[in-house]
mmCIF file of C-alpha atoms in Angstrom:
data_model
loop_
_atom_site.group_PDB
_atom_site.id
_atom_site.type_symbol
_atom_site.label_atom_id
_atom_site.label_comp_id
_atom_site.label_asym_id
_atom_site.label_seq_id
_atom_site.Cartn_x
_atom_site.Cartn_y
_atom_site.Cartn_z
ATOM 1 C CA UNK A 19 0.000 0.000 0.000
ATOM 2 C CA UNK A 20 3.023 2.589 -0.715
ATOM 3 C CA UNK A 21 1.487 5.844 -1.691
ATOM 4 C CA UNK A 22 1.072 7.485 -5.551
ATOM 5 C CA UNK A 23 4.163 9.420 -6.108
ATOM 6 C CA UNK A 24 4.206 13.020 -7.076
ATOM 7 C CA UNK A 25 5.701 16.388 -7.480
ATOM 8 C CA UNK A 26 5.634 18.510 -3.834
ATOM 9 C CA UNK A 27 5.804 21.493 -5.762
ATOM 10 C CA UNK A 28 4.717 22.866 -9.289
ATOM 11 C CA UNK A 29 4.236 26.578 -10.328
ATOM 12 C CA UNK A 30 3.119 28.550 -13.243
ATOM 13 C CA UNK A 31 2.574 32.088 -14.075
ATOM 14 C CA UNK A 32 -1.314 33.455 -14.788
ATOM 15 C CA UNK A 33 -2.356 31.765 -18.563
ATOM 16 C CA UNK A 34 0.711 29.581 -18.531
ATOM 17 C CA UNK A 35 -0.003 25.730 -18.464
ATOM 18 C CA UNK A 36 1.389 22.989 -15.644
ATOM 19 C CA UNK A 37 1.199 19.362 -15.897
ATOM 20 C CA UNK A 38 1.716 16.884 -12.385
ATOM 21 C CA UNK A 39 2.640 13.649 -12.782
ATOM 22 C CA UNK A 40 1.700 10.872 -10.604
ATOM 23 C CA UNK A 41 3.487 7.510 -10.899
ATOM 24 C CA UNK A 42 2.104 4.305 -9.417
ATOM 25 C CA UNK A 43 2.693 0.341 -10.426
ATOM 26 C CA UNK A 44 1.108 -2.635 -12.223
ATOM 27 C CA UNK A 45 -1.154 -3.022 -9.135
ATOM 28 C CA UNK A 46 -2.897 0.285 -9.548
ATOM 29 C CA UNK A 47 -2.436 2.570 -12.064
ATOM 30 C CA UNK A 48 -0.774 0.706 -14.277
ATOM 31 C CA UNK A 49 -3.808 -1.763 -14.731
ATOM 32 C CA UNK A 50 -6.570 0.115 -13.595
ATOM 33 C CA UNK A 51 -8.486 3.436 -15.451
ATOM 34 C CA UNK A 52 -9.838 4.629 -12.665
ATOM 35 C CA UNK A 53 -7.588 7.426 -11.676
ATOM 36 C CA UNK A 54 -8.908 10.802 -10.066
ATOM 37 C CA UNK A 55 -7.796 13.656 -9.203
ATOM 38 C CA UNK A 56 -8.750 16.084 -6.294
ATOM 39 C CA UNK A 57 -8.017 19.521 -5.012
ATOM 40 C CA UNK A 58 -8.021 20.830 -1.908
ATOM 41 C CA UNK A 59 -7.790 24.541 -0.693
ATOM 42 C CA UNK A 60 -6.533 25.139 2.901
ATOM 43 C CA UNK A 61 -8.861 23.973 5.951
ATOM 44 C CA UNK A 62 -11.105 22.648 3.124
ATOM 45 C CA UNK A 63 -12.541 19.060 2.193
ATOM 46 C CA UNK A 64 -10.773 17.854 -0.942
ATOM 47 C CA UNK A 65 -12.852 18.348 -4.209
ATOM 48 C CA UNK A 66 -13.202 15.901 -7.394
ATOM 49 C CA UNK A 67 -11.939 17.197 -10.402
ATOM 50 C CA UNK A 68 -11.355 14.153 -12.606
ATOM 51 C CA UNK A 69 -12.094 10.982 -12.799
ATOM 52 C CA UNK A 70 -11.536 7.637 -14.607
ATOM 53 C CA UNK A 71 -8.396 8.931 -15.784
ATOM 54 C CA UNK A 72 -9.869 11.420 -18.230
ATOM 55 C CA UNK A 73 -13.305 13.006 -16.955
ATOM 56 C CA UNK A 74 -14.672 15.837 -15.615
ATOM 57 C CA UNK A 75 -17.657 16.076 -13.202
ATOM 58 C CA UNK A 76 -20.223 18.805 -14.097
ATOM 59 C CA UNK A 77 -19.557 22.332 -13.007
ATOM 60 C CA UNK A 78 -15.684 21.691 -13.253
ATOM 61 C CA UNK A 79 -13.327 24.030 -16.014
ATOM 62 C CA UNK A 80 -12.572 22.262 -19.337
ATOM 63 C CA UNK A 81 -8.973 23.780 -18.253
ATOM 64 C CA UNK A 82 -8.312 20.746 -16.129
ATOM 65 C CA UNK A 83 -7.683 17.603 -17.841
ATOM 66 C CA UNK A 84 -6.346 14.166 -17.073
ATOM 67 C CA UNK A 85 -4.285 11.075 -18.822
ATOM 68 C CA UNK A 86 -2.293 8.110 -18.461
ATOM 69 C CA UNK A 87 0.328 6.234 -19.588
ATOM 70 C CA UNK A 88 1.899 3.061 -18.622
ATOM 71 C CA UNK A 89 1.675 3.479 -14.620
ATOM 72 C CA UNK A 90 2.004 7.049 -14.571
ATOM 73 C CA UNK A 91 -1.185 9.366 -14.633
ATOM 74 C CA UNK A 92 -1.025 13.206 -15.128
ATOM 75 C CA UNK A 93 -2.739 16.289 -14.344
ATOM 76 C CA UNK A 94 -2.385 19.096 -16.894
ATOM 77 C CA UNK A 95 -4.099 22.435 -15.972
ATOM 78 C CA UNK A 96 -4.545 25.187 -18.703
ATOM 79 C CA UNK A 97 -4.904 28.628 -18.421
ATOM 80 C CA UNK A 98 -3.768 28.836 -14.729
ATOM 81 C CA UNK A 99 -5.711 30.819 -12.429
ATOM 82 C CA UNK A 100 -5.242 32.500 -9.045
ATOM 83 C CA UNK A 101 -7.780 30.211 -7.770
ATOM 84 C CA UNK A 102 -6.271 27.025 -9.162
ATOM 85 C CA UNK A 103 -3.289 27.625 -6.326
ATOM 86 C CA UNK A 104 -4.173 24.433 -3.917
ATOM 87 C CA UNK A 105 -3.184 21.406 -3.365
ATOM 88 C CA UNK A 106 -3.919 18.174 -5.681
ATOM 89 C CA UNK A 107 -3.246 14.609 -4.883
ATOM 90 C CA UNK A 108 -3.850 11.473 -7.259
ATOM 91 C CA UNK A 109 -5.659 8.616 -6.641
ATOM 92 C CA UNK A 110 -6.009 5.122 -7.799
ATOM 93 C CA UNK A 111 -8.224 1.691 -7.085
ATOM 94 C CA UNK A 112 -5.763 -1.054 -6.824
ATOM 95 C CA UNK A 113 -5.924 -4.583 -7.119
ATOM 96 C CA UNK A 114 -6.985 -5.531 -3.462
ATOM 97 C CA UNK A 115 -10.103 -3.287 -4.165
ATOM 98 C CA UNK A 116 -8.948 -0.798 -1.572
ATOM 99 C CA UNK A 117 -7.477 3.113 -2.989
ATOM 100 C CA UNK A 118 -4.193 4.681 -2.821
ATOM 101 C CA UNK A 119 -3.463 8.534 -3.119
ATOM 102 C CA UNK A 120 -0.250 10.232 -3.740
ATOM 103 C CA UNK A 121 1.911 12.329 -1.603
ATOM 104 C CA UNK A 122 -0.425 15.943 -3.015
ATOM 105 C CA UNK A 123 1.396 18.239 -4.996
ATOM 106 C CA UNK A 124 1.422 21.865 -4.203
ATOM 107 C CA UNK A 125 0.533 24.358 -7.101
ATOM 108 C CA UNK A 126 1.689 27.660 -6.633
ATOM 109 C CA UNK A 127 -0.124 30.353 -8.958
ATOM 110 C CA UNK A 128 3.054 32.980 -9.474
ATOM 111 C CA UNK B 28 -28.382 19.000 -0.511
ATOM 112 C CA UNK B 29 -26.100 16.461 -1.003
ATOM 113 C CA UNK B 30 -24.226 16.346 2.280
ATOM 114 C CA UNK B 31 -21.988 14.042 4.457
ATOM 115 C CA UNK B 32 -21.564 15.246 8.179
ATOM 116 C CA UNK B 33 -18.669 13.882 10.195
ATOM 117 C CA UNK B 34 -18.924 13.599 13.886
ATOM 118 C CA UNK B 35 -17.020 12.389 16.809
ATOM 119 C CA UNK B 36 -13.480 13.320 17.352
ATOM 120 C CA UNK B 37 -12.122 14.744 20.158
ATOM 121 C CA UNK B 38 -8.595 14.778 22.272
ATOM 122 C CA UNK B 39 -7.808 11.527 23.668
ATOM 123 C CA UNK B 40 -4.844 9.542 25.509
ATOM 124 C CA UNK B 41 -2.864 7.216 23.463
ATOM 125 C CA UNK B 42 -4.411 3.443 24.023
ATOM 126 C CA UNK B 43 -7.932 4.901 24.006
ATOM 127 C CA UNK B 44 -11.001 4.783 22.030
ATOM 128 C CA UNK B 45 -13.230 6.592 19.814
ATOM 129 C CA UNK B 46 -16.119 6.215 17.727
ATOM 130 C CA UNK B 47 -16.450 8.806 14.194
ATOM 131 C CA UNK B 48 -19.786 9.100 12.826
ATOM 132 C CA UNK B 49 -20.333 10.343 9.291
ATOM 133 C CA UNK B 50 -24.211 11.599 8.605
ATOM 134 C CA UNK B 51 -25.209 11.479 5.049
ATOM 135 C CA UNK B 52 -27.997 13.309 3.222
ATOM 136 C CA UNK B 53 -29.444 14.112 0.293
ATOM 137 C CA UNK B 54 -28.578 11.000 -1.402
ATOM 138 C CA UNK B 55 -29.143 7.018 -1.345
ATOM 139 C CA UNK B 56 -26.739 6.644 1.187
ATOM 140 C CA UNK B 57 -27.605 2.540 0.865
ATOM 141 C CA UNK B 58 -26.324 2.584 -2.559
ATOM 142 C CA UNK B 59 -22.596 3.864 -2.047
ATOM 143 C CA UNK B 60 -19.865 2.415 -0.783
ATOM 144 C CA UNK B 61 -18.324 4.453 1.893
ATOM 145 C CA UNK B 62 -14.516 5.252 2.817
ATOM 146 C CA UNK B 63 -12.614 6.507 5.529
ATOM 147 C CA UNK B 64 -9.857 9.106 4.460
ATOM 148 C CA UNK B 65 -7.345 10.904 7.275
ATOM 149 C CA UNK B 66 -5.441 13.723 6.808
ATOM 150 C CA UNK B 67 -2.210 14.305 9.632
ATOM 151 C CA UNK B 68 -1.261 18.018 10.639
ATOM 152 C CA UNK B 69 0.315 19.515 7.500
ATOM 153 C CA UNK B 70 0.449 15.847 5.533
ATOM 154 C CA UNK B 71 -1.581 14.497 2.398
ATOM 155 C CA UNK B 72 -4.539 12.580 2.355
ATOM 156 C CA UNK B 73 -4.447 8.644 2.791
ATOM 157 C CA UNK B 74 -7.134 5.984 2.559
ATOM 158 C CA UNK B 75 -7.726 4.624 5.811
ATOM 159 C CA UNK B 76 -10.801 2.022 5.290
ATOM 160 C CA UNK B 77 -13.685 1.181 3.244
ATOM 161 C CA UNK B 78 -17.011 -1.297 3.471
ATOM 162 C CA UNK B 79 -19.488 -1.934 0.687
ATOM 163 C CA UNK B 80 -23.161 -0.714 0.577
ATOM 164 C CA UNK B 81 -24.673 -3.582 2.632
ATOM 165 C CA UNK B 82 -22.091 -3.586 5.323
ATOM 166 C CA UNK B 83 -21.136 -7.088 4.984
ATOM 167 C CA UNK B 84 -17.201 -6.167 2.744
ATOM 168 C CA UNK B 85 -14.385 -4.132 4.577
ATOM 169 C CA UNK B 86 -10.903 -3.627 4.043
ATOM 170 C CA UNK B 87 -8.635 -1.372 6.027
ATOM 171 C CA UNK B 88 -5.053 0.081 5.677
ATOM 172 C CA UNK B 89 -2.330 -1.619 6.892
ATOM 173 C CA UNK B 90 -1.495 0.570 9.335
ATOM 174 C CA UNK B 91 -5.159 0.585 10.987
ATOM 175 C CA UNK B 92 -5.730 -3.204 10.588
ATOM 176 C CA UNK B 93 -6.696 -5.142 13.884
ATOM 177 C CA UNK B 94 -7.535 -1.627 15.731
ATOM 178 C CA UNK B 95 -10.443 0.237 13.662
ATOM 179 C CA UNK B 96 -13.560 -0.819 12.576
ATOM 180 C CA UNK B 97 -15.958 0.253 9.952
ATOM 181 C CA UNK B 98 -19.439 -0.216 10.293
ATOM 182 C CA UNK B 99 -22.756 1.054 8.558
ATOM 183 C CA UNK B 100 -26.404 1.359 9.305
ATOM 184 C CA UNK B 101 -28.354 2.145 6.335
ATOM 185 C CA UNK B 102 -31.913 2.980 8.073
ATOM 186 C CA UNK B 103 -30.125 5.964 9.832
ATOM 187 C CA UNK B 104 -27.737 6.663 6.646
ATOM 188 C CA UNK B 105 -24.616 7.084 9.034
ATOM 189 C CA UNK B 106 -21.015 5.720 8.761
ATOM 190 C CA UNK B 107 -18.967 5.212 11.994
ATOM 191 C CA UNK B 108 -15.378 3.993 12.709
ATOM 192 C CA UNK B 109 -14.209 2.489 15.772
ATOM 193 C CA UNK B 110 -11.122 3.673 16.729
ATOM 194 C CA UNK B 111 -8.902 1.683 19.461
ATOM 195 C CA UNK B 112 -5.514 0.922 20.368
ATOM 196 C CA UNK B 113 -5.079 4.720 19.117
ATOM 197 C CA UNK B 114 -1.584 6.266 18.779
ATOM 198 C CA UNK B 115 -0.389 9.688 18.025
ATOM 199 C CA UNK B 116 0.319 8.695 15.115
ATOM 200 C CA UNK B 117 -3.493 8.600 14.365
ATOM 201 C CA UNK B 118 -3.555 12.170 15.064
ATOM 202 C CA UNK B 119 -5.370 13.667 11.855
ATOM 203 C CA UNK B 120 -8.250 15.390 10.473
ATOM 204 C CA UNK B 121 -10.610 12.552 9.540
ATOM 205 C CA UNK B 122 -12.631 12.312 5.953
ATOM 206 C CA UNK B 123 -15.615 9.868 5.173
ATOM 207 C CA UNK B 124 -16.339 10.145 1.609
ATOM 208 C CA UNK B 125 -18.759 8.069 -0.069
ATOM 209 C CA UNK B 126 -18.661 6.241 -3.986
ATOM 210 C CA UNK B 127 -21.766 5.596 -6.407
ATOM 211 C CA UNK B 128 -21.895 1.347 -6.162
ATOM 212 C CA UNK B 129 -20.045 0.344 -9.032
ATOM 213 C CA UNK B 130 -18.198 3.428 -9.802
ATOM 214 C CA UNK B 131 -14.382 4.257 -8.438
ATOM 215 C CA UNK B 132 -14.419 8.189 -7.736
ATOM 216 C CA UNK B 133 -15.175 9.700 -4.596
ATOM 217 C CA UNK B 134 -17.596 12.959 -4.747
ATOM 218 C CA UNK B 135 -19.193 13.476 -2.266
ATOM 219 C CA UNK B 136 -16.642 14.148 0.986
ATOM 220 C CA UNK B 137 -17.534 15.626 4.624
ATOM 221 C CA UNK B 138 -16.135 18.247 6.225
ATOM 222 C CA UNK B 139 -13.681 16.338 8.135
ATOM 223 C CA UNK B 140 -13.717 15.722 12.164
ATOM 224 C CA UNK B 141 -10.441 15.937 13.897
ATOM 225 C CA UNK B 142 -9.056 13.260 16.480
ATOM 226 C CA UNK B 143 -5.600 14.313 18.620
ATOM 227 C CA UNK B 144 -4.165 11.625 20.025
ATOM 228 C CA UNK B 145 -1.946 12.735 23.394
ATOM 229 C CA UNK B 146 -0.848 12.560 26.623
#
């Protein structure tokens, strides 16, 4: 049960783009699509923002957007927004039917 | 409103008990499967536990196996975890968070209830 593994830090400037990486195994990612992504502002619950790998729910920005490859999934935000500065961690359903996240990335919005 | 309500934590001595409650509403609470996510001072978020929609499936993180229990009761659509043996290394802000049956994303997510484990 070793967590995702990703950045601790990313930044971009206002309209710039920033992609975070999150790197699991053949027990989770790597043989699994169902990899989401949440955010999480400070003192607040974390909030879906992808899901199976590539979706968004309704009422989330066509700026975020997700993919995989091999056992690493990614985050790539477009456009990037004051508000998008918060944290985002990974997550993944794994082969003992339990879920892993990763580490969180922080995204700082220069 | 779609809502999940977490109840329950509190400061207590290391080798003691507590019991979380998580309230849902606004939703079929019998038809997800719930999950138990914790959040240490300053850390990320990691999966703690999870049981299935009619109570009768668990699993639990390694480092919680043997000392918490999950448990459900659909007719008053509330989660709870049993908490013993507890260390301060439990100490966190504590998450239930609940997934559509037969679907792997979770969202819908409480507020969070914190436990402090120490002397």
């Amino acid at each position: 049960q070793s967590a995702l593994t990703q950045p601790a830090s990313v930044s971009g400037s206002p309209g710039q783009s920033i992609t975070i990486s999150c790197s699991g195994t053949s027990s989770d990612i790597g043989v699994y699509n169902y990899v989401s992504w949440y955010q999480q502002h400070p003192g607040k619950a974390p909030k879906l923002m992808i899901y199976d790998v590539t979706n968004r729910p309704s009422g989330i920005s066509n700026r975020f957007s997700g993919s995989k490859s091999g056992n690493t999934a990614s985050l790539t935000i477009s456009g990037l927004q004051a508000e998008d500065e918060a944290d985002y961690y990974c997550s993944s359903y794994t082969s003992t039917n339990t879920r892993v996240f990763g580490g969180g990335t922080k995204l700082t919005v220069l | 409103e779609v809502q999940l309500v977490e109840s329950g934590g509190g400061l207590v001595q290391p080798g003691g008990s507590l019991r979380l409650s998580c309230a849902a509403s606004g939703f079929t609470f019998s038809s997800y499967w719930m999950h138990w996510v914790r959040q240490a001072p300053g850390k990320g978020l990691v999966w703690v536990s999870r049981i299935n929609t009619d109570g009768r499936s668990t699993s639990y993180a390694d480092s919680v196996k043997g000392r918490f229990t999950i448990s459900r009761d659909n007719a008053k659509n509330t989660l709870y975890l049993q908490m013993n043996s507890l260390r301060a290394e439990d100490t966190a802000v504590y998450y239930c968070a609940a997934v559509r049956a037969y679907f792997y994303y979770m969202d819908v997510w409480g507020n969070g209830t914190t436990v402090t484990v120490s002397s």
